[in-house]
Coordinates of N, CA and C in Angstrom, one line a residue:
Chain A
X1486 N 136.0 49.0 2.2 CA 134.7 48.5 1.7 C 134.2 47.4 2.6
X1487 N 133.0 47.3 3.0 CA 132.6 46.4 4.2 C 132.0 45.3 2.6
X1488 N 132.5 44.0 3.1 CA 132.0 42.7 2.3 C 130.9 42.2 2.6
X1489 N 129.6 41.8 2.3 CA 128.9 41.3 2.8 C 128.5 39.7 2.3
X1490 N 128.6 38.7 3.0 CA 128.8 37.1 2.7 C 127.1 37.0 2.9
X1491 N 126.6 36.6 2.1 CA 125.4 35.2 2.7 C 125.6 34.5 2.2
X1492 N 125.1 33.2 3.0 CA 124.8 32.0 3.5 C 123.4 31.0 3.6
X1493 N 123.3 29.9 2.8 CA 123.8 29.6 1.9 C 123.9 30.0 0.9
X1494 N 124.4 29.7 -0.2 CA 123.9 30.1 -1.8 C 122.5 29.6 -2.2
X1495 N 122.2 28.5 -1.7 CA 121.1 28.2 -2.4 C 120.5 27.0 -1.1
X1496 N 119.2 27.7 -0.9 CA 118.5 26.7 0.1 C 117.3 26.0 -0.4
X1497 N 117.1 25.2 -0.4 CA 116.5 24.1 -1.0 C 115.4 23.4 -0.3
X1498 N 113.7 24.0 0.1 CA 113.0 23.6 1.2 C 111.5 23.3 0.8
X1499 N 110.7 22.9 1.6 CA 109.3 22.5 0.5 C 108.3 23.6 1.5
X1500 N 107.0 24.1 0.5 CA 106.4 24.7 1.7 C 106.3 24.3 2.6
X1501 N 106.0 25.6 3.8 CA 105.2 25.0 4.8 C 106.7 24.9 6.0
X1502 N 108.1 24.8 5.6 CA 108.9 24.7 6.5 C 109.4 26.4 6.3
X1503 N 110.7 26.2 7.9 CA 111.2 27.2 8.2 C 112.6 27.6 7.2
X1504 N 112.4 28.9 6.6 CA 113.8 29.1 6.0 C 114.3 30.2 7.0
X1505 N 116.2 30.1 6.9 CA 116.5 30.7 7.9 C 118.1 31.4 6.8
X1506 N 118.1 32.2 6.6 CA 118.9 32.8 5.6 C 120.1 33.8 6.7
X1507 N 121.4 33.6 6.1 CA 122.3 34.4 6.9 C 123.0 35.4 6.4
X1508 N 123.7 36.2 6.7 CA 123.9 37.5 6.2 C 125.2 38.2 7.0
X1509 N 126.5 37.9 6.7 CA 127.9 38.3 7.6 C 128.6 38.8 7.0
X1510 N 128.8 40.2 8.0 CA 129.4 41.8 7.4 C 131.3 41.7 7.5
X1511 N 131.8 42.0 6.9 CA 133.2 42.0 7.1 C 133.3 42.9 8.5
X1512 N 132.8 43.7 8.8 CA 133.0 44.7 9.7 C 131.6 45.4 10.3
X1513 N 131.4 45.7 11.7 CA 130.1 46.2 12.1 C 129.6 47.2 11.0
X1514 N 128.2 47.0 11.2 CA 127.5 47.7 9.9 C 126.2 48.3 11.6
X1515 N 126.7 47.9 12.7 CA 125.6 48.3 13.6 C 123.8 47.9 12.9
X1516 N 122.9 48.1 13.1 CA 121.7 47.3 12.6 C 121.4 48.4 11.3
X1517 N 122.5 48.9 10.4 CA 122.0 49.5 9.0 C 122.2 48.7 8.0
X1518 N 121.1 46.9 8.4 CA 120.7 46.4 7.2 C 119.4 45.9 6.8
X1519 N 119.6 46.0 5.6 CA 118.2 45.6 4.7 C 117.8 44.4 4.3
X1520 N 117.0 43.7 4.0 CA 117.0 42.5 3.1 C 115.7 42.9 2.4
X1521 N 115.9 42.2 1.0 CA 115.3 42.4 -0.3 C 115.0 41.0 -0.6
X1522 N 114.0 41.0 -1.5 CA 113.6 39.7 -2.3 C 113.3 40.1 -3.8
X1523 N 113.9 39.3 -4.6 CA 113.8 39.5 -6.0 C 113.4 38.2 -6.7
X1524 N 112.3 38.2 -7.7 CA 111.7 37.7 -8.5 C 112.4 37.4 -9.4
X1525 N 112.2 36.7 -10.9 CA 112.7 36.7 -12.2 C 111.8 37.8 -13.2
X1526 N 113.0 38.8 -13.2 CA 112.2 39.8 -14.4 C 111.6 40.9 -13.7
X1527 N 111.8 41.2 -12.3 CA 111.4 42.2 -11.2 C 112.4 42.7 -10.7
X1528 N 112.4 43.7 -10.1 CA 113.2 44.8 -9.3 C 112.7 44.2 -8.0
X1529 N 114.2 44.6 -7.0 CA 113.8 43.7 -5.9 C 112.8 44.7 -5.0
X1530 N 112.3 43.8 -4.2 CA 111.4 44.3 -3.3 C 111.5 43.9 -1.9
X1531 N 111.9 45.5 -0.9 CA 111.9 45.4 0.2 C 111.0 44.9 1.1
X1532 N 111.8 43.8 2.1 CA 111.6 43.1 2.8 C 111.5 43.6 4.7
X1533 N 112.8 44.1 4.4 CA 113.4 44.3 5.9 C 113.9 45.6 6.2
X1534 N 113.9 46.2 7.0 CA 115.4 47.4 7.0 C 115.5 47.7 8.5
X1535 N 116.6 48.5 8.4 CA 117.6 48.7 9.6 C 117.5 47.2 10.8
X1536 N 117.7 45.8 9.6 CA 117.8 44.9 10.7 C 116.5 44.0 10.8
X1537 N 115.3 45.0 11.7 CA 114.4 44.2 12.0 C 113.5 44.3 12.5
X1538 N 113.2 45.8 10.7 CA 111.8 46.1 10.7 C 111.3 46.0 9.3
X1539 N 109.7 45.3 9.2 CA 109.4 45.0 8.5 C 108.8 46.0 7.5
X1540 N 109.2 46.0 6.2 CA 108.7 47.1 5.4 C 107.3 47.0 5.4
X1541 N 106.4 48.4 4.8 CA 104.7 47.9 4.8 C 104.7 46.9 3.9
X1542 N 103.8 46.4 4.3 CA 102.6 45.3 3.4 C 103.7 44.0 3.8
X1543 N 104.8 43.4 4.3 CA 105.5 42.3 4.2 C 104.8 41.7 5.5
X1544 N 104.6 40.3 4.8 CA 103.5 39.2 6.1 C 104.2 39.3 7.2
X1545 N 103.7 38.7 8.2 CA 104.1 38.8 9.6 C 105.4 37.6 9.4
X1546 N 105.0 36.2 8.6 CA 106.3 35.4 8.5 C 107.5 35.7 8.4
X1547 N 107.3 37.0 7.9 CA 109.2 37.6 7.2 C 109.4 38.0 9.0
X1548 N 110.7 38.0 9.2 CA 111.3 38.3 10.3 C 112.7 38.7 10.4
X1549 N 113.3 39.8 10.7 CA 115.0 39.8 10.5 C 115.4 39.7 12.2
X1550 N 117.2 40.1 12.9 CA 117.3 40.1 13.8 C 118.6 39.7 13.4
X1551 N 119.6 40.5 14.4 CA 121.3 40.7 14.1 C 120.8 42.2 14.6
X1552 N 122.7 42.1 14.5 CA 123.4 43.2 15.2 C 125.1 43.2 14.9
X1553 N 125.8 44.3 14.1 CA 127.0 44.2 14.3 C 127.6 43.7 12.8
X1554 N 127.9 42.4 12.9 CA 128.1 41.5 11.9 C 127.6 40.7 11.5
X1555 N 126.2 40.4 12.5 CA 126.0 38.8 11.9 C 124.4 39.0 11.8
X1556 N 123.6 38.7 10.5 CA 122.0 39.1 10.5 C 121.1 38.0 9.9
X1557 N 120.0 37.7 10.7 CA 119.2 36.5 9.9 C 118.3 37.2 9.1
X1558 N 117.7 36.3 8.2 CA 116.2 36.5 8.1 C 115.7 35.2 8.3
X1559 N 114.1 35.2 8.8 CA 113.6 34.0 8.9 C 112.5 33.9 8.4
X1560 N 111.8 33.1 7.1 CA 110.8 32.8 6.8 C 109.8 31.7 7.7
X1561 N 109.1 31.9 8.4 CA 108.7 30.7 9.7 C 108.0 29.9 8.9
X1562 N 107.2 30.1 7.9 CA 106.5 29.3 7.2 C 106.7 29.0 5.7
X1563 N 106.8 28.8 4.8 CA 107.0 28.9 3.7 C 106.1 28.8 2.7
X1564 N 105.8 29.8 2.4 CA 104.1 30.1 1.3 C 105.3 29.9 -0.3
X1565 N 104.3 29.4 -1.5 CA 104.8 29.0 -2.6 C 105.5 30.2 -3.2
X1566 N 104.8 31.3 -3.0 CA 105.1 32.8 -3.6 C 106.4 33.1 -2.9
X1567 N 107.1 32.4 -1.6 CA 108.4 32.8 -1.2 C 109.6 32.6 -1.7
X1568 N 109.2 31.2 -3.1 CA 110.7 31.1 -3.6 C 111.1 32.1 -4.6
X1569 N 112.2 32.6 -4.1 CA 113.0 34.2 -4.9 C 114.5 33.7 -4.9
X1570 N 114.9 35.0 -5.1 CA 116.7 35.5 -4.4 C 116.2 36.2 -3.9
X1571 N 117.0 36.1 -2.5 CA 117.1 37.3 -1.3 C 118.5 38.1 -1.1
X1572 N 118.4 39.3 -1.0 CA 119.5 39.9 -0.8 C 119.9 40.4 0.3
X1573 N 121.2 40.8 0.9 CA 121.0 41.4 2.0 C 122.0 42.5 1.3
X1574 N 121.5 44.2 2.0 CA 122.8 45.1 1.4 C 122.9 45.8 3.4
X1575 N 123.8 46.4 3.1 CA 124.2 47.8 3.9 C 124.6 48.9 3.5
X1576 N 124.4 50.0 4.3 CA 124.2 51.0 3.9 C 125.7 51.6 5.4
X1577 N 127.1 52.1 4.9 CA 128.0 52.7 5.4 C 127.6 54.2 5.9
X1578 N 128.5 55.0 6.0 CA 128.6 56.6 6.2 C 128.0 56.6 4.9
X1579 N 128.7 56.2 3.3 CA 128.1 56.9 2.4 C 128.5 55.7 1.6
X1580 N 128.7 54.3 1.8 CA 128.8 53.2 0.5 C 127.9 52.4 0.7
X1581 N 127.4 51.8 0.4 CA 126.5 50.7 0.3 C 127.2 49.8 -0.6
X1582 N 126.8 48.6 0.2 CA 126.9 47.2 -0.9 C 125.9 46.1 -0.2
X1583 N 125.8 45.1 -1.5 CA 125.0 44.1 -1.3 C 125.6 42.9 -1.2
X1584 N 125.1 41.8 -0.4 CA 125.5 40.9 -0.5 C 125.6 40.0 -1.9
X1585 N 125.7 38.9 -2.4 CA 125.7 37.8 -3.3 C 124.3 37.3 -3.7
X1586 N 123.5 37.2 -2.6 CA 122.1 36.7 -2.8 C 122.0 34.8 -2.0
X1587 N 121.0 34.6 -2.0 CA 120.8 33.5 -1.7 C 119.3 33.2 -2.4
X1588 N 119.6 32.0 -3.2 CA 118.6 31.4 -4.1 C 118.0 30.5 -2.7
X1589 N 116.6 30.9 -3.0 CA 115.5 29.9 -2.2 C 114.3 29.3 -3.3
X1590 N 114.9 27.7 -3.1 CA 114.6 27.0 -3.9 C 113.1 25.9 -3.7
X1591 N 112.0 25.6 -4.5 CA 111.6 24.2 -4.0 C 112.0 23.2 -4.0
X1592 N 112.3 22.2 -2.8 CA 112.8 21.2 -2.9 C 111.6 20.3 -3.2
Chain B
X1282 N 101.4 57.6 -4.1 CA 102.0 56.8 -4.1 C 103.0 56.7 -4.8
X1283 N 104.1 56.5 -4.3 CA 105.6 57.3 -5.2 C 105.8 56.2 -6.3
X1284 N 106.7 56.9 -7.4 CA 106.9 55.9 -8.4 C 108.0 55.8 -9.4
X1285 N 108.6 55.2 -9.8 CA 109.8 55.4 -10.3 C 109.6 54.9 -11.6
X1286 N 110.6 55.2 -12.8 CA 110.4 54.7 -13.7 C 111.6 54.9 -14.4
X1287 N 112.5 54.2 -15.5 CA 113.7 54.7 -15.9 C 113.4 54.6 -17.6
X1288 N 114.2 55.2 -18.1 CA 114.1 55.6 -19.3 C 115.3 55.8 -19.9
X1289 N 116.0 55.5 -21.6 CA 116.8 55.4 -21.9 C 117.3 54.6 -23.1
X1290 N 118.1 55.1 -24.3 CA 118.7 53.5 -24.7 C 119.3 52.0 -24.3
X1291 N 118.5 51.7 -25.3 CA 118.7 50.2 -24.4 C 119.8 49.7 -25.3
X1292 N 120.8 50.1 -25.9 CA 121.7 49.8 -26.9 C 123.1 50.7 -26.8
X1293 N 124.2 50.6 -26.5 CA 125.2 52.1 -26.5 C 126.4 51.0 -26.7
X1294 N 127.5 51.7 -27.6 CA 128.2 51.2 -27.8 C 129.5 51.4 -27.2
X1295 N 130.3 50.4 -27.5 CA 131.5 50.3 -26.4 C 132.2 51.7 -26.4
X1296 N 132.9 52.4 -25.7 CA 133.3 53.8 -25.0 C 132.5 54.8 -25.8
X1297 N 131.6 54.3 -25.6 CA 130.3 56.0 -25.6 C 129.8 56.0 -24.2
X1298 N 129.1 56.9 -24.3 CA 128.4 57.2 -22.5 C 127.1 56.3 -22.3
X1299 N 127.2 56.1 -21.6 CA 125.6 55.7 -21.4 C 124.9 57.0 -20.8
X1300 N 123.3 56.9 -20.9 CA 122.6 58.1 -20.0 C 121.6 57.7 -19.9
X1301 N 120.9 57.3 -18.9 CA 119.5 57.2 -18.1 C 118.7 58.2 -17.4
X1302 N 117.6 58.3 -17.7 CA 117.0 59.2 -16.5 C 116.0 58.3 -15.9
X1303 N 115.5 59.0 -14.7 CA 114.6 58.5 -14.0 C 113.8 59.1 -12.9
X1304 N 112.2 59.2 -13.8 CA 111.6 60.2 -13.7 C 110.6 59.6 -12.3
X1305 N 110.4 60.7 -11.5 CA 109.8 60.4 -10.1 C 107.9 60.8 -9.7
X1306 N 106.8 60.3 -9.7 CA 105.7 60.7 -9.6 C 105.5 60.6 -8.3
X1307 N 104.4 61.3 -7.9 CA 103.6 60.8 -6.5 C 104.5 61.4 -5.0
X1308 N 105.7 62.5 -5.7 CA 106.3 63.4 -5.0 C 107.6 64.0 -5.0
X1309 N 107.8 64.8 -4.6 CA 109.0 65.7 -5.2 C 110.3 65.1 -5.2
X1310 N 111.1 65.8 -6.0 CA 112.6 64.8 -5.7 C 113.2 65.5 -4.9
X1311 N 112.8 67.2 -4.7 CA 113.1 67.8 -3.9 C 113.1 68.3 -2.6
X1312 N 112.5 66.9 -1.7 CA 112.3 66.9 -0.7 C 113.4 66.4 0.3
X1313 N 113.3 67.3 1.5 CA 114.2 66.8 1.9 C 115.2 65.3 2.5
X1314 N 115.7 65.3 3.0 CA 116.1 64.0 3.8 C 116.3 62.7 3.0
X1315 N 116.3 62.3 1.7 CA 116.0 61.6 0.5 C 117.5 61.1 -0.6
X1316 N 117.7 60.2 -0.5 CA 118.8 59.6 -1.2 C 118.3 59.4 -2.6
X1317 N 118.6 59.4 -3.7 CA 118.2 59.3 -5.1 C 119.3 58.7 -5.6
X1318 N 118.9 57.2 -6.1 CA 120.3 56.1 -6.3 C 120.3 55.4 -7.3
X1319 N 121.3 55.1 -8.0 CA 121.0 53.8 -9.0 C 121.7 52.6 -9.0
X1320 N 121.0 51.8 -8.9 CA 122.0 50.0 -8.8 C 121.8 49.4 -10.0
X1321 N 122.7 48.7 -10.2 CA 122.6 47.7 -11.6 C 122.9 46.6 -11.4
X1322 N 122.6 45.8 -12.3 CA 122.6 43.7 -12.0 C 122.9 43.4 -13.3
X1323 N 124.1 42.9 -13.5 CA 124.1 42.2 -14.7 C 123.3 41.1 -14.7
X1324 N 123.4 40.5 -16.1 CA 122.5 39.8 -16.8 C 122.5 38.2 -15.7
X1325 N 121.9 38.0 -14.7 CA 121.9 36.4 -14.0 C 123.3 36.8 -12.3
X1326 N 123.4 38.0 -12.4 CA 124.5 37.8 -11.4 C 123.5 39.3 -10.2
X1327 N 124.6 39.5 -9.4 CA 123.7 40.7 -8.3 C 123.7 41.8 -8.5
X1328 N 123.4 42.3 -7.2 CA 123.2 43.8 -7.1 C 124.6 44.7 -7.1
X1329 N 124.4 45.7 -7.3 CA 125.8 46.6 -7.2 C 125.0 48.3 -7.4
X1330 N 125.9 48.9 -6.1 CA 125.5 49.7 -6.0 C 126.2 50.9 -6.9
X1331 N 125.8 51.6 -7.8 CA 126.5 52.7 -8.3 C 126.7 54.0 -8.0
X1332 N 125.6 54.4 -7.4 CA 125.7 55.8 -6.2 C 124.5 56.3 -6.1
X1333 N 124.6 57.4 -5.4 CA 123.5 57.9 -5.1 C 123.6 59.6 -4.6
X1334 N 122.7 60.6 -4.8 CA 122.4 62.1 -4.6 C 121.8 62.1 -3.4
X1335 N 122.1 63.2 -2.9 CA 121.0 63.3 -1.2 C 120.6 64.3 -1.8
X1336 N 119.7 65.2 -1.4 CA 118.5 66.1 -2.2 C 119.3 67.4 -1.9
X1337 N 120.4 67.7 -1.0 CA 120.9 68.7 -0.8 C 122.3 68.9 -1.8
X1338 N 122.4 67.9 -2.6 CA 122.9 67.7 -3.6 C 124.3 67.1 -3.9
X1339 N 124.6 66.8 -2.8 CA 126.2 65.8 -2.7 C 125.8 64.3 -3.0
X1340 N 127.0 64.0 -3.5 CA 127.2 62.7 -4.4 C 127.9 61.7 -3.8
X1341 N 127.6 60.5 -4.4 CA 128.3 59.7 -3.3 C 128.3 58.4 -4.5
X1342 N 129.4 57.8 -5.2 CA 129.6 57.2 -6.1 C 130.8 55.8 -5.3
X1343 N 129.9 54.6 -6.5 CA 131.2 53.3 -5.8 C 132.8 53.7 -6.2
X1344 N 133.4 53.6 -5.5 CA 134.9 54.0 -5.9 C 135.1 53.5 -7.1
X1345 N 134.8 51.9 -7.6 CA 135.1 51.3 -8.6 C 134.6 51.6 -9.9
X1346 N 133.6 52.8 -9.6 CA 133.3 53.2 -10.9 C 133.2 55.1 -10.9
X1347 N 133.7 55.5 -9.7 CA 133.7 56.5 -9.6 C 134.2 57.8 -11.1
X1348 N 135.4 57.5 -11.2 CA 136.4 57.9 -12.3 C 135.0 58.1 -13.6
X1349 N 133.9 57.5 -13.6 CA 133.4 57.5 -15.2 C 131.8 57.6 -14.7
X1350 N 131.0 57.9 -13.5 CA 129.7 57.9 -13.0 C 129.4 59.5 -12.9
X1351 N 128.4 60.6 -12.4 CA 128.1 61.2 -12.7 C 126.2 61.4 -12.3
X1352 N 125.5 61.5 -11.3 CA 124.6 61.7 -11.2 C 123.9 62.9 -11.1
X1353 N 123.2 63.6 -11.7 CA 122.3 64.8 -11.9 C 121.0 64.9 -11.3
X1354 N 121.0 66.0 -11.2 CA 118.6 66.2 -10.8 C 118.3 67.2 -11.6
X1355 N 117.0 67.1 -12.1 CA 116.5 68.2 -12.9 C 115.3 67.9 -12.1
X1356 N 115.4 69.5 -11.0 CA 114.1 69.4 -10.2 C 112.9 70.2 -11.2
X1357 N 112.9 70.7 -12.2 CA 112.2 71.0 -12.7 C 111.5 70.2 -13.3
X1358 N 111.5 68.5 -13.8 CA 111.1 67.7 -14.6 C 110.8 67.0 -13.5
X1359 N 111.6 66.8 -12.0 CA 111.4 66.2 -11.2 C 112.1 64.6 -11.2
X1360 N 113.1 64.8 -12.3 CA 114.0 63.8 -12.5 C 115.1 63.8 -12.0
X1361 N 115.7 62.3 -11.9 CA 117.5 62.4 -11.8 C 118.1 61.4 -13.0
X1362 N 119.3 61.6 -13.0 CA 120.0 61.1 -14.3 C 121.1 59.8 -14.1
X1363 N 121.9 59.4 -14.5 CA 122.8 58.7 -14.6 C 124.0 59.0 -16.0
X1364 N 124.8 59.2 -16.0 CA 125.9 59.1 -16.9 C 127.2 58.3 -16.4
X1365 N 127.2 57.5 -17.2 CA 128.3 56.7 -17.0 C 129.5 56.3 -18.3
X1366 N 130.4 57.2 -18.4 CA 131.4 57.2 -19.2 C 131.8 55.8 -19.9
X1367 N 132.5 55.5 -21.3 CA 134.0 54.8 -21.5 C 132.9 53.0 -21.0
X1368 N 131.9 52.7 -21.7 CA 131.2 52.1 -21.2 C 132.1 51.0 -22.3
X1369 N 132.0 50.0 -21.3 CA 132.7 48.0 -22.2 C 131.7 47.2 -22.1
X1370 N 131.7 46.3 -22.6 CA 130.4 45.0 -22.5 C 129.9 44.6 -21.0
X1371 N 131.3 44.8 -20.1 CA 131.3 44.8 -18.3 C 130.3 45.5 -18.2
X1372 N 130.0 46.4 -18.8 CA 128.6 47.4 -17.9 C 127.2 47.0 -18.5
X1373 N 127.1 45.8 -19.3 CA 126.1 45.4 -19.7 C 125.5 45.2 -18.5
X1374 N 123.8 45.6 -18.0 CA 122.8 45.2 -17.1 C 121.7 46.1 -16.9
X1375 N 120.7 45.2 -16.1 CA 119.4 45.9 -15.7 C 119.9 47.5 -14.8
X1376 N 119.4 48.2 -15.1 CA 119.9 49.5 -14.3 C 118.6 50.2 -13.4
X1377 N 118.5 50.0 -12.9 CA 117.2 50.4 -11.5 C 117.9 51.8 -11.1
X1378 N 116.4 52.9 -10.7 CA 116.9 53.6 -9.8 C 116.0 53.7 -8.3
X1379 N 115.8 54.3 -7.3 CA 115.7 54.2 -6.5 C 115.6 55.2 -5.2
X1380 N 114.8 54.6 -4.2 CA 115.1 56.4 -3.5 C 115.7 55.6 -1.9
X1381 N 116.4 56.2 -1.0 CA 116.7 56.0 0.1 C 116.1 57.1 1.2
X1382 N 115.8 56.9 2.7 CA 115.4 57.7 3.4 C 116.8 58.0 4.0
X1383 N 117.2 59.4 4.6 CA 118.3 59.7 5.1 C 117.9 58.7 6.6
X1384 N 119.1 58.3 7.5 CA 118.9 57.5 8.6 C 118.8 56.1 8.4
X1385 N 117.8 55.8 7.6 CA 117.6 54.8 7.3 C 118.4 53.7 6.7
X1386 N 118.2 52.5 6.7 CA 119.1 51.2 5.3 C 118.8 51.7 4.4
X1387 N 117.5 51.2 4.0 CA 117.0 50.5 2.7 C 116.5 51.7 2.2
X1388 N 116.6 50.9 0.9 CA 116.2 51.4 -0.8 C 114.3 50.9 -0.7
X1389 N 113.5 52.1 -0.3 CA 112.3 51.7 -0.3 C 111.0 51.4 -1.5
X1390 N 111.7 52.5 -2.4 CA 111.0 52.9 -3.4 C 112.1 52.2 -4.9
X1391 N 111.6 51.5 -5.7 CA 112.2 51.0 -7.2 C 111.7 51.2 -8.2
X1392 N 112.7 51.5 -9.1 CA 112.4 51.5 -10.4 C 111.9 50.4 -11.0
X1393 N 111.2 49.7 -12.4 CA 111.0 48.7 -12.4 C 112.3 47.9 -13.9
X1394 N 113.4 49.0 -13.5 CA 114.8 48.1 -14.4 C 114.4 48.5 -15.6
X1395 N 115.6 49.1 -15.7 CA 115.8 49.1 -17.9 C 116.9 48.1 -18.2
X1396 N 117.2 47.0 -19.4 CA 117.9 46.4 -19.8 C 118.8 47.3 -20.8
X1397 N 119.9 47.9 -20.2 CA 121.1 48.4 -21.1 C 122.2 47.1 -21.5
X1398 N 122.9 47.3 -23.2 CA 123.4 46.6 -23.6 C 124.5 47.2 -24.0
X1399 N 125.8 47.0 -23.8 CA 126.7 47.5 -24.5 C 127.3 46.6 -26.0
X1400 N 127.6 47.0 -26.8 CA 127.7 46.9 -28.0 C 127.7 47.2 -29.5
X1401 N 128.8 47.0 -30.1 CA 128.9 47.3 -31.2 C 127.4 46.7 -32.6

């Protein structure tokens, strides 16, 4: 089972700055990953996939990039509507798992 | 515009089955190249994947719940299902389903979550 860690648990930032969210595979996942953002009381909604392409409609601020084990996302700016949980999953031959999440907070 | 939607008791008691469906608009389920999945979130904690159908019809279930999961299609309704056996308070959660593109990561297309409860 490939583990997936993010980093921090919880980031704590005011609009307008950069969030930078991390995402470390137990074992190469090669670029078959996603990142998701979920709301309170919503199903999450795709952000990213295979790494570091942007799903439709996601603003040009969302950014991924990694390879292997190790995967960001980067919020470059931070609009009010961005504080969520972000997830990151992967997708194996045939398991998938997600990471923990990371709460993005206003500070 | 594709769309998912789940349906189901929202109440099952401890070792009865649970059973979801989840019914697909805006295009077939029987199209090719297409993962058809369900994940669940307990109540304040994450994601977890429970498995998923490719349209050709092989299954692909988490080991840890393998022994008691069960995914179905009824391409005639254009739905898929969920059964999940011997169900404890542990399986209390939101239950999403979801589609995958073969090749691809991500889960593009969501359900918008049913709250299943286990309990007496």
């Amino acid at each position: 089972e490939i583990v997936l860690t993010q980093s921090p648990a919880t980031l704590s930032l005011s609009p307008g700055e950069r969030a930078t969210l991390s995402c470390r595979a137990s074992q190469s996942v090669s670029n078959y990953l996603a990142w998701y953002q979920q709301k309170p009381g919503q199903a999450p909604r795709l952000l990213m996939y295979d790494a570091s392409n942007r799903a439709t409609g996601i603003p040009a601020r969302f950014s991924g990039s990694g390879s292997g084990t190790d995967f960001t996302l980067t919020i470059s700016s931070l609009e009010p509507e961005d504080f969520a949980v972000y997830y990151c999953q992967q997708r194996g031959y045939w398991f998938i798992t997600f990471g923990q999440g990371t709460r993005l907070e206003i500070k | 515009q594709l769309q998912l939607q789940e349906s189901g008791p929202g109440l099952v008691k401890p070792s009865e089955t649970l059973s979801l469906t989840c019914s697909v608009s805006g295009g077939s389920i029987n199209r090719s190249s297409y993962y058809w999945g369900w994940i669940r979130q307990p109540p304040g904690k994450g994601l977890e994947w429970i498995g998923s159908r490719y349209y050709s019809g092989s299954t692909y279930y988490n080991p840890s719940l393998k022994s008691r999961v069960m995914i179905s299609v009824d391409t005639s309704k254009n739905q898929f299902s969920l059964k999940l056996s011997s169900v404890t308070a542990a399986d209390t959660a939101v239950y999403y389903c979801a589609r995958r593109e073969d090749g691809y990561s991500a889960f593009d297309y969501w359900g918008q979550g049913t709250l299943v409860t286990v309990s007496s």
